[in-house]
CSV table of C-alpha atoms and ligand atoms in Angstrom, one decimal:
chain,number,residue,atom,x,y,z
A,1,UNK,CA,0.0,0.0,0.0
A,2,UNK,CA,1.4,3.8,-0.6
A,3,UNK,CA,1.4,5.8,1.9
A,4,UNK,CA,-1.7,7.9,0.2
A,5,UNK,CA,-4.0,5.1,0.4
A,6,UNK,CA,-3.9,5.0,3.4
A,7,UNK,CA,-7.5,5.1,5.0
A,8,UNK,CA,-7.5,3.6,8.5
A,9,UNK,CA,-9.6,2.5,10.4
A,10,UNK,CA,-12.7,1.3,8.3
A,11,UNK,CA,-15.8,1.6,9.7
A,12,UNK,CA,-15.9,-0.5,12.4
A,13,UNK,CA,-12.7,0.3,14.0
A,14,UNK,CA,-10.2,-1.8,12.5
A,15,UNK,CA,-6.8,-1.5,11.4
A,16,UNK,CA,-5.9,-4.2,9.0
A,17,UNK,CA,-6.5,-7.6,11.4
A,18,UNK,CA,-6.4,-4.8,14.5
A,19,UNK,CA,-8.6,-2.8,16.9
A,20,UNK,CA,-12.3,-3.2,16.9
A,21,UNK,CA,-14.1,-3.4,20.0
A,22,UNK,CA,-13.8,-6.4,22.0
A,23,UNK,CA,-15.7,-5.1,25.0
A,24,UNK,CA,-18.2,-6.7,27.3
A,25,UNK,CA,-21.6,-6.6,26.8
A,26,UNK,CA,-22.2,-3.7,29.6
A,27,UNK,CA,-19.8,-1.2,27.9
A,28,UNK,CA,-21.5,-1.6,24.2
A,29,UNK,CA,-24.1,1.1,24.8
A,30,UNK,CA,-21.3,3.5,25.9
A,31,UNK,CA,-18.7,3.0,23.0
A,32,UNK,CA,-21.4,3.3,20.6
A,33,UNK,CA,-23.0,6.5,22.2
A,34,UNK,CA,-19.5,7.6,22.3
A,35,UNK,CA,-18.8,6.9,18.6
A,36,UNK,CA,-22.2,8.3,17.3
A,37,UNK,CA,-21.5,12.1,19.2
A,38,UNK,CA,-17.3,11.7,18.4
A,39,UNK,CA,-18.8,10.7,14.3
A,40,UNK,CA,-21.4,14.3,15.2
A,41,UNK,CA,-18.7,16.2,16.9
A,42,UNK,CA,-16.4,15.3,14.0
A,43,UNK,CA,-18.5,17.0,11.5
A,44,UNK,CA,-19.0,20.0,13.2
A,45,UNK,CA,-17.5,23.3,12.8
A,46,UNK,CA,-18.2,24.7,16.2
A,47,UNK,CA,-16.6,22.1,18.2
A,48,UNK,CA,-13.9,22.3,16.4
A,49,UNK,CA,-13.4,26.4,16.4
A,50,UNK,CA,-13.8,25.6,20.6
A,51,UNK,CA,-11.2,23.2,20.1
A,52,UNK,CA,-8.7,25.1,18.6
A,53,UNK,CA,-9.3,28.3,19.8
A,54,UNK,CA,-8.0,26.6,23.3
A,55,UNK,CA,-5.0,24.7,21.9
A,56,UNK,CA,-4.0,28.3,21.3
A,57,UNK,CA,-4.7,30.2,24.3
A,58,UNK,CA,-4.7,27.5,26.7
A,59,UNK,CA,-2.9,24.8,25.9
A,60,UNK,CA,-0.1,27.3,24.3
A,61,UNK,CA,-0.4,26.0,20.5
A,62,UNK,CA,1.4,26.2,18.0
A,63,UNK,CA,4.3,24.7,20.2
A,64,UNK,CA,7.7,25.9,18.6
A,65,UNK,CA,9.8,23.8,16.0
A,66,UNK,CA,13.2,24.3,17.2
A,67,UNK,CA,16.4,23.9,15.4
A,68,UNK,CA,18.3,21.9,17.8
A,69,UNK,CA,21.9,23.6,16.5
A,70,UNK,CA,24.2,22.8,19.3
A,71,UNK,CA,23.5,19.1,19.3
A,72,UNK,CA,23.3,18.6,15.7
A,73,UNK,CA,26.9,20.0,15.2
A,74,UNK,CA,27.7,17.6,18.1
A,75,UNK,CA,26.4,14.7,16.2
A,76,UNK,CA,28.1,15.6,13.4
A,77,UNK,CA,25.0,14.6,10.8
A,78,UNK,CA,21.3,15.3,9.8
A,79,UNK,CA,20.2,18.7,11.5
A,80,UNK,CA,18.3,17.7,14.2
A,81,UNK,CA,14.9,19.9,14.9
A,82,UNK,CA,12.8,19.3,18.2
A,83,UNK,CA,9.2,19.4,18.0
A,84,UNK,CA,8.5,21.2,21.7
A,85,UNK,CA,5.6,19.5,22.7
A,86,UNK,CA,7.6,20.0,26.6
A,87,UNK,CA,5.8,23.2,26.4
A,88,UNK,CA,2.4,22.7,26.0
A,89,UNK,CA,0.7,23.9,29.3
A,90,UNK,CA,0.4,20.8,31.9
A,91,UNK,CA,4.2,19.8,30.5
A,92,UNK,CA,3.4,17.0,27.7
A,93,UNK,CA,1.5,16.2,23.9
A,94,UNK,CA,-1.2,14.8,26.4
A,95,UNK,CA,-3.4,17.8,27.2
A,96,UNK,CA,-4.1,18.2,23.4
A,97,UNK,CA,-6.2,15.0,24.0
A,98,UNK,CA,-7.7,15.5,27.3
A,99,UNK,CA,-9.2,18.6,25.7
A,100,UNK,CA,-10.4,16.9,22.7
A,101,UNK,CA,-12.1,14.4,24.7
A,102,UNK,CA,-13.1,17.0,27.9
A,103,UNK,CA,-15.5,18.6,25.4
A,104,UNK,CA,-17.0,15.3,24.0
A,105,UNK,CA,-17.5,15.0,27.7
A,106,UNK,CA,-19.2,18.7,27.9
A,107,UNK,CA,-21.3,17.5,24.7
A,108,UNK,CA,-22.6,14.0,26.0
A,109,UNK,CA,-23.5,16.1,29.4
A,110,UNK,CA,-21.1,13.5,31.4
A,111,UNK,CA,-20.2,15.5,35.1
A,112,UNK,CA,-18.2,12.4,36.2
A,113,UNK,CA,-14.8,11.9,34.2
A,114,UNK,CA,-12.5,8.7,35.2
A,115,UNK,CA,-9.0,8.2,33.5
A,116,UNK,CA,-5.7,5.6,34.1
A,117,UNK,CA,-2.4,7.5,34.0
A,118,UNK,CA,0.9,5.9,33.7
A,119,UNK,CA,3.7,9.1,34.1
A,120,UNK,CA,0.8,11.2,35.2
A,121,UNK,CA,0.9,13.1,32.5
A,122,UNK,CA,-2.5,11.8,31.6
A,123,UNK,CA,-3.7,12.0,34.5
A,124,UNK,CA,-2.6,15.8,35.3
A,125,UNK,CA,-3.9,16.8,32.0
A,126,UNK,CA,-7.2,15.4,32.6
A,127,UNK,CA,-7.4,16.7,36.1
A,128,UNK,CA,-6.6,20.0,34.4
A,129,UNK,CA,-9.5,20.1,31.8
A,130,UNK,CA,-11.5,18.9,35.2
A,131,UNK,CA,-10.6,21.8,36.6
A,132,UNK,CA,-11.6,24.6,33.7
A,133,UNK,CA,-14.8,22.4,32.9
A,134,UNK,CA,-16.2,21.7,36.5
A,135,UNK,CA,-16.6,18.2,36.3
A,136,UNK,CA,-15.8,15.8,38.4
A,137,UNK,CA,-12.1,14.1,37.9
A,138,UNK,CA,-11.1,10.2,39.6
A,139,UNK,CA,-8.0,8.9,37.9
A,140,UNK,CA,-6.6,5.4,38.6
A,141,UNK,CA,-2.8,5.4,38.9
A,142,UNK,CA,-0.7,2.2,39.5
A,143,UNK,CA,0.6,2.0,43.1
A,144,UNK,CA,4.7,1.7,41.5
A,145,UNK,CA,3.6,4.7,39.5
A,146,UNK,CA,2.5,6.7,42.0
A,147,UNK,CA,6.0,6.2,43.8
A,148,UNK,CA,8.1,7.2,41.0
A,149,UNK,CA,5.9,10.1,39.5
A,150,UNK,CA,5.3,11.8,42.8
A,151,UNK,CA,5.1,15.3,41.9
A,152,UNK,CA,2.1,14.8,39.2
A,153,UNK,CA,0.3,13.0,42.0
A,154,UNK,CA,0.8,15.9,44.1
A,155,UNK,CA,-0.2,18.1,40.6
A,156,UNK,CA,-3.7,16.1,40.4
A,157,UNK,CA,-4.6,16.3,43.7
A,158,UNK,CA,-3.8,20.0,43.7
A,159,UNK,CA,-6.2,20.7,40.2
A,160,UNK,CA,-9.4,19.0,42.7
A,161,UNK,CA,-8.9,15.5,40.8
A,162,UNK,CA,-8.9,11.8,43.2
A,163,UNK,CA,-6.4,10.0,42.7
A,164,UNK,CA,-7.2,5.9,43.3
A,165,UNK,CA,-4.4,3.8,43.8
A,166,UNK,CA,-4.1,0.7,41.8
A,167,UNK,CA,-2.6,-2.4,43.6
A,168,UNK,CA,-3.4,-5.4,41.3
A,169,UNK,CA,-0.7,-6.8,38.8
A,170,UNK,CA,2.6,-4.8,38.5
A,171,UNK,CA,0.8,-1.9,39.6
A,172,UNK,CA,1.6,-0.1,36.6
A,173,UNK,CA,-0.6,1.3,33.1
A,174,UNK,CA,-2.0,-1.9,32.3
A,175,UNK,CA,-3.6,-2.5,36.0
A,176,UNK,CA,-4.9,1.3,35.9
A,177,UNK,CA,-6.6,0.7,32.8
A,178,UNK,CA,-8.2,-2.3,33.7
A,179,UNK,CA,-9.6,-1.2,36.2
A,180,UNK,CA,-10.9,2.5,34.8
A,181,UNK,CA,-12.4,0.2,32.8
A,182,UNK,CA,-14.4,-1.8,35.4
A,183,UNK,CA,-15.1,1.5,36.5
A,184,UNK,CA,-16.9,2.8,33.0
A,185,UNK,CA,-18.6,-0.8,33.5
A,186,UNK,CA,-19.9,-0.1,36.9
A,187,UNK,CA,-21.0,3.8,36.4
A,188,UNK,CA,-21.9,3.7,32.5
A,189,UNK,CA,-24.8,6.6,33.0
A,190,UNK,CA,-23.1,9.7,34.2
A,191,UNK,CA,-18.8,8.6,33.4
A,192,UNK,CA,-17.2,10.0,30.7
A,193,UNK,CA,-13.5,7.5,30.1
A,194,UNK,CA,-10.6,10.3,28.8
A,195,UNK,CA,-8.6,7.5,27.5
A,196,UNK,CA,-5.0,8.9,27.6
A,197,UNK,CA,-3.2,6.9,24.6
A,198,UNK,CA,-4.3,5.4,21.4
A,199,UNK,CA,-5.5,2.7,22.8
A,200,UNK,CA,-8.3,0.9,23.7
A,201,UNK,CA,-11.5,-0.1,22.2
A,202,UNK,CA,-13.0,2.0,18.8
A,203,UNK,CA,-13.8,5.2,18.6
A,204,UNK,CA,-10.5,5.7,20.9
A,205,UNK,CA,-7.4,4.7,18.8
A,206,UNK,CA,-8.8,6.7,16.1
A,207,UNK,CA,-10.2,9.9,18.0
A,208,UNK,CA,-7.0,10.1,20.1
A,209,UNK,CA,-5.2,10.4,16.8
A,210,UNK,CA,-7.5,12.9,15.7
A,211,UNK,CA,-6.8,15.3,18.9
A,212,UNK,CA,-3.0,14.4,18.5
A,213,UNK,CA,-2.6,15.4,15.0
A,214,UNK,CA,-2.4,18.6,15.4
A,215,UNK,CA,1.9,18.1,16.3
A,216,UNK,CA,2.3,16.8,12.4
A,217,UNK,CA,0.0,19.3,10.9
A,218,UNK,CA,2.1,21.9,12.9
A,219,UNK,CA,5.3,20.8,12.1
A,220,UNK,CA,4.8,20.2,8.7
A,221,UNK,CA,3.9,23.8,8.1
A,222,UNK,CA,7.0,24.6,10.4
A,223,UNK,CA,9.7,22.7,8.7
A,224,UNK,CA,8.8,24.0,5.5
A,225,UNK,CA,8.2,27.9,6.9
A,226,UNK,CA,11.9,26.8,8.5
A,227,UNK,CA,14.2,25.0,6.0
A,228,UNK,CA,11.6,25.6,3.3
A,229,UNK,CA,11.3,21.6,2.5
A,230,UNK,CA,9.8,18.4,4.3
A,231,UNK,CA,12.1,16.9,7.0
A,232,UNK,CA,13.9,12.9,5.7
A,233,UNK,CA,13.6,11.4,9.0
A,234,UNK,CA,10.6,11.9,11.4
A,235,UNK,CA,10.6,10.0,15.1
A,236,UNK,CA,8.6,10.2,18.4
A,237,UNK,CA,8.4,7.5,21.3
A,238,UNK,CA,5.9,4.9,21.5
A,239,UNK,CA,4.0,4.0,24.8
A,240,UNK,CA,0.8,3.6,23.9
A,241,UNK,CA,1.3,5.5,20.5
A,242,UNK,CA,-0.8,8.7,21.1
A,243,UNK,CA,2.6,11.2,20.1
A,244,UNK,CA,4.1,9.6,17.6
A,245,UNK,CA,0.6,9.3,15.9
A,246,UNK,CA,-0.1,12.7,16.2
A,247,UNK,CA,3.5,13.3,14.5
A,248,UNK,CA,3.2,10.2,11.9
A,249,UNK,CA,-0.3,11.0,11.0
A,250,UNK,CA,-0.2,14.0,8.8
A,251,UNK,CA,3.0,12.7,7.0
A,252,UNK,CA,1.4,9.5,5.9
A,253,UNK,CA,-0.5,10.9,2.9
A,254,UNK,CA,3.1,12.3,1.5
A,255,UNK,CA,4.1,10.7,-2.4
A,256,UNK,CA,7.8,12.2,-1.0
A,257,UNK,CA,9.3,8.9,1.0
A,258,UNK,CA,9.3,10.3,4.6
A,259,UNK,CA,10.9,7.6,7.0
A,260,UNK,CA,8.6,7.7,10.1
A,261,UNK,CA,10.4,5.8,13.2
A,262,UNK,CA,8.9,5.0,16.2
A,263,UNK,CA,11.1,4.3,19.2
A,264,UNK,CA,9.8,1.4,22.3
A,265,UNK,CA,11.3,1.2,25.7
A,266,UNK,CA,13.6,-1.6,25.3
A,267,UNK,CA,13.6,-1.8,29.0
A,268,UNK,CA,16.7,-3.7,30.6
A,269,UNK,CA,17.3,-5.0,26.8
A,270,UNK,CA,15.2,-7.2,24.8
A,271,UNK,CA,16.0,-9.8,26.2
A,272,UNK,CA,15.2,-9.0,29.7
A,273,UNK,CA,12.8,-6.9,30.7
A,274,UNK,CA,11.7,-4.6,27.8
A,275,UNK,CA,8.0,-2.8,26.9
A,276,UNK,CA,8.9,-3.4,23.2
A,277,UNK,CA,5.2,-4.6,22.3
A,278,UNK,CA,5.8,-4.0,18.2
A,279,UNK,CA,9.0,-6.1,18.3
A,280,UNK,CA,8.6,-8.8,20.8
A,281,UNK,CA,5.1,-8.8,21.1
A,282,UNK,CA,2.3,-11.1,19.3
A,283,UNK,CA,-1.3,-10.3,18.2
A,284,UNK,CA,-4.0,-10.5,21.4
A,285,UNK,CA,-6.9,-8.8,23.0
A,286,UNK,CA,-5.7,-6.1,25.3
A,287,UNK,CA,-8.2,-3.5,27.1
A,288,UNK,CA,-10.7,-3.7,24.2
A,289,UNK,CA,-8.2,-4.4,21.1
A,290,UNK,CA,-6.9,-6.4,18.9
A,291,UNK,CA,-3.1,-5.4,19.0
A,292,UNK,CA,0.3,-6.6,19.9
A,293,UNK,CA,1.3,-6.9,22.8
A,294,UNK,CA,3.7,-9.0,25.3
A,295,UNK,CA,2.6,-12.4,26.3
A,296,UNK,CA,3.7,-15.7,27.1
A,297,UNK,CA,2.8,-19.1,24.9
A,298,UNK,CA,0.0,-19.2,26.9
A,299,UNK,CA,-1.4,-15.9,26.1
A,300,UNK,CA,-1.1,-14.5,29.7
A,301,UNK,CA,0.2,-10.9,29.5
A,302,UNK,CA,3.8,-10.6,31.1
A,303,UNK,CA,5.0,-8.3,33.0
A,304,UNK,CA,6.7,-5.1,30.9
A,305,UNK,CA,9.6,-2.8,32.1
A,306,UNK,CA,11.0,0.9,31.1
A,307,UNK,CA,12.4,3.2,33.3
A,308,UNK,CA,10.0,6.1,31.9
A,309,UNK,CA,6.2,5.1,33.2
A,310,UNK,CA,4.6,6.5,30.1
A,311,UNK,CA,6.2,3.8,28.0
A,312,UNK,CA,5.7,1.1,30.6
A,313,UNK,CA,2.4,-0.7,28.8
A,314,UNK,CA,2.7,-4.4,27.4
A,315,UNK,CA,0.8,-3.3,24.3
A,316,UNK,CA,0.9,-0.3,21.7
A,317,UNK,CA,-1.8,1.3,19.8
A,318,UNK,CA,-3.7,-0.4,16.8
A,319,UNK,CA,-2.9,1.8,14.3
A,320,UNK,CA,0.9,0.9,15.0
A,321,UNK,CA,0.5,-2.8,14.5
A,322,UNK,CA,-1.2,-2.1,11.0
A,323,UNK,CA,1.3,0.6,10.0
A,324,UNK,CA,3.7,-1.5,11.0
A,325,UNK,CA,2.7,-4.7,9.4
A,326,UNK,CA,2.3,-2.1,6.0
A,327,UNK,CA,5.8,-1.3,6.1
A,328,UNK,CA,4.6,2.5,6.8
A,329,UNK,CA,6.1,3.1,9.7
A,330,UNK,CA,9.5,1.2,11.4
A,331,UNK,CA,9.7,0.3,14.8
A,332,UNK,CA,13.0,0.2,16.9
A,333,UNK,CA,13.9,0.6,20.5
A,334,UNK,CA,16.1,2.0,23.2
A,335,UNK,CA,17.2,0.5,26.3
A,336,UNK,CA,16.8,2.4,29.8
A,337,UNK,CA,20.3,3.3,29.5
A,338,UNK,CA,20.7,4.7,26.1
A,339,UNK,CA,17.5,7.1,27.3
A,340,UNK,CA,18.9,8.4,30.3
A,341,UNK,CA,22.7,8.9,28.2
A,342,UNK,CA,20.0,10.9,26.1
A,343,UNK,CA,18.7,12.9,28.3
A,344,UNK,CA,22.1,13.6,29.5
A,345,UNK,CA,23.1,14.9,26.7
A,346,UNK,CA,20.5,17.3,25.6
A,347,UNK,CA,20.4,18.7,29.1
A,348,UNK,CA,23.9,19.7,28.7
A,349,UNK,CA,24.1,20.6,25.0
A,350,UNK,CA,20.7,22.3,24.5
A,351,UNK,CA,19.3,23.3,27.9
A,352,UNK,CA,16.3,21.0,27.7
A,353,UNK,CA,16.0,18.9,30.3
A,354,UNK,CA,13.1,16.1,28.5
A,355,UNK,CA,10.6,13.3,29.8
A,356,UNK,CA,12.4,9.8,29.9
A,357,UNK,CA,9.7,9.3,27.7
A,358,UNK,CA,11.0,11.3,25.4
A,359,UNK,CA,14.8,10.8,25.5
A,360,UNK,CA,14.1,7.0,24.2
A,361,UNK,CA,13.1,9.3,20.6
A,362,UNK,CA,16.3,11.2,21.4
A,363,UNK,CA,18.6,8.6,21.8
A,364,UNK,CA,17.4,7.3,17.9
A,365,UNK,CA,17.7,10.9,16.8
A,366,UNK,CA,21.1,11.0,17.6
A,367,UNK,CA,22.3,8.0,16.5
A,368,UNK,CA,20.8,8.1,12.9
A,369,UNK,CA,21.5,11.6,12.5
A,370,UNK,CA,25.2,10.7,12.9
A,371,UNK,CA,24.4,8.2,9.8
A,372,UNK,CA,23.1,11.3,7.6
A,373,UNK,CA,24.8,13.7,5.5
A,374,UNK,CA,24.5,17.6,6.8
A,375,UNK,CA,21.9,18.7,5.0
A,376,UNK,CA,19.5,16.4,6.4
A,377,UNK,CA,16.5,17.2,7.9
A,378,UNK,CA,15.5,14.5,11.4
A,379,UNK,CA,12.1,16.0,12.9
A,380,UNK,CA,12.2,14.8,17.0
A,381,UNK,CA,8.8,14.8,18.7
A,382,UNK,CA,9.6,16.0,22.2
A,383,UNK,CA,6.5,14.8,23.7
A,384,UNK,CA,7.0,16.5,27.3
A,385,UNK,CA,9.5,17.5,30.0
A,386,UNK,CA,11.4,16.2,32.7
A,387,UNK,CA,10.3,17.7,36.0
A,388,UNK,CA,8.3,14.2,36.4
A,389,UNK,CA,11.0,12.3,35.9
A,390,UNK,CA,14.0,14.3,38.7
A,391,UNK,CA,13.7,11.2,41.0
A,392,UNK,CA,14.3,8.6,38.8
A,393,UNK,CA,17.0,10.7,37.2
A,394,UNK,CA,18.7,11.8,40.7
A,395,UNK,CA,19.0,7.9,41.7
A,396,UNK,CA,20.0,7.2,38.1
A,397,UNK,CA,22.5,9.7,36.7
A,398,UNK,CA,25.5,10.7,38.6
A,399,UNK,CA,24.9,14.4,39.2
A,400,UNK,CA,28.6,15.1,40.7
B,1,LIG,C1,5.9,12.7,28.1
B,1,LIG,C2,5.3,11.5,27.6
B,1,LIG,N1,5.7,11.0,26.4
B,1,LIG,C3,5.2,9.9,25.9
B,1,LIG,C4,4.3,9.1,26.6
B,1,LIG,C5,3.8,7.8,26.0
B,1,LIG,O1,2.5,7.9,25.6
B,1,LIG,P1,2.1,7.9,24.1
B,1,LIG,O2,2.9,6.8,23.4
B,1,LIG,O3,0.7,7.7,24.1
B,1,LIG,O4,2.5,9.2,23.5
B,1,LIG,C6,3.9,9.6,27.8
B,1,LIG,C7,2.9,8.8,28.6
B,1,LIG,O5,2.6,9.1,29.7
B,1,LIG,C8,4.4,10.8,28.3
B,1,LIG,O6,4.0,11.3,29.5
């Protein structure tokens, strides 16, 4: 398939052999209210005028494309631009969701909002739309989460939202979404579910991509404003998929050969502990899809590892596997190490201190770039910052 045919989903939620809905009976009435006022919403000018006009004012929109000199002379290859989705208000790409989804909310007159967080990044965003919409914010958080994200729990609870501690499992993503889910199930009335990633059951995968697509419409219009051309090399992390969609998205309809790269956690290395779903992972039903994700022969989920909680999920968005299985998009992966090394190094060469998240995307950047002549372009999605992430860097790094 050429990138221009490219369609996805068809109209019942699938992605090649991916996606669909794969829900319990209980939660059919509320994915298909949800997909009938997402298909109304979609079509209608004055949600989407709402929409922007607070991407721009509140969120902070357009975020900047910046030419990341000092570090691409470092490298010694392509010219390396950040896409500075750090600075969206709230910290990360997230909030561009929450928004998206805060109005359905607003739309469907939900007053109750429940969402899972893995960094907290979710999970502050939503509380934050909570906040400016008056509605009523729970959001279920993994117990080892909570531990080593401790300043956005303190965020959430500051913006009015309840934070629920989640003990079963690992105590990580997965466990929080499982049980937001059996939340939806058990209040389906008045709860609105602001999933955080592309993810989940359909319309989610496909209406997450929707809010996130704003980054690559951005940056497309800023790399050519910029360098007056489209970048060679575009990359973004992949936890659940929701930046690096937003990024891939708009560059898929391109006849010009654009090499899109998503970037797993490799974890400890892939052969230990890893979160790399699209290259270790096989085809199962996880929270509501049909995606890949990391399982033994038995098709029990196993346990997944990154340092960064945002990429800490044993499965990855729908729409990855299919672009993946197309040959659209490539997959690769960084180890724990190799992001922190990255983060390291664009703290002291460019002054941005980035989400762990986001330093896996880094780490690629800088190695391909050093495999690419000068007057390359490599487009970085730098999908939030790392004030989350000072713990796990203090006990990690060597500061002295
Ligand atoms: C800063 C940041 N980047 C990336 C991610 C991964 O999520 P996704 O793959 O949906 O972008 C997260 C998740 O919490 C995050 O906080």
């Amino acid at each position: 398939m050429t990138k221009s045919a490219y369609t996805a989903p068809d109209n019942t939620g699938h992605y090649g052999g991916f996606g669909g809905k794969f829900i319990p009976e209980t939660l059919l009435k509320n994915a298909s209210d949800l997909e009938q006022e997402y298909a109304k919403a979609k079509k209608d000018p004055a949600f989407w005028d709402e929409y922007t006009k607070l991407l721009r004012n509140y969120v902070g929109r357009p975020t900047p494309l910046y030419h990341a000199e000092n570090l691409s002379r470092k490298i010694g290859g392509a010219q390396i631009y950040l896409k500075r989705e750090d600075l969206c208000h709230t910290g990360a790409h997230k909030i561009n969701n929450a928004l998206g989804q805060a109005l359905l909310a607003k739309r469907m007159a939900k007053k109750r909002i429940i969402a899972e967080t893995g960094a907290g990044q979710h999970g502050v965003a939503t509380a934050t739309v909570c906040a400016l919409f008056n509605l009523n914010c729970v959001v279920y958080m993994g117990a080892e989460d909570i531990k080593r994200q401790a300043p956005n729990v303190a965020r959430m609870k500051l913006l009015g939202a309840e934070v629920r501690p989640v003990e079963s499992g690992t105590k990580t993503l997965k466990d929080a979404t499982s049980e937001a889910i059996r939340d939806w199930i058990n209040n389906p009335e008045e709860t609105f579910y602001i999933i955080g990633s592309v993810v989940g059951m359909h319309p989610y995968p496909m209406m997450v991509r929707d809010f996130q697509a704003v980054i690559g419409r951005e940056t497309k219009q800023q790399i050519i404003e910029e360098a007056g051309r489209l970048p060679d090399v575009i990359t973004a992390c992949v936890g659940g998929g929701s930046n690096a969609i937003g990024m891939f998205y708009e560059f898929l309809d391109q006849s010009k050969a654009i090499e899109m790269v998503g970037v797993e956690a490799a974890g400890e290395g892939l052969k230990g502990l890893n979160a790399a779903s699209l290259t270790k992972g096989k085809k199962g039903v996880l929270h509501g899809a049909m995606m890949k994700i990391l399982q033994d022969d038995y098709g029990q989920v196993t346990e997944a590892h990154s340092i960064s909680a945002g990429l800490d999920y044993p499965g990855v968005g729908p729409e990855h596997c299919y672009l993946q299985e197309l040959g659209l998009v490539d997959y690769t992966s960084a180890t724990d190490t190799e992001a922190l090394d990255a983060l390291k190094q664009l703290a002291t060469t460019e002054g941005i201190i980035c989400a762990l998240e986001s330093a896996h995307a880094i780490h690629y950047a800088t190695v391909r770039a050093k495999e690419m002549s000068k007057d390359s372009i490599l487009v970085v999605n730098l999908s939030g910052r790392g004030d989350k992430d000072m713990d796990t860097i203090m006990k990690s790094i060597e500061l002295d």
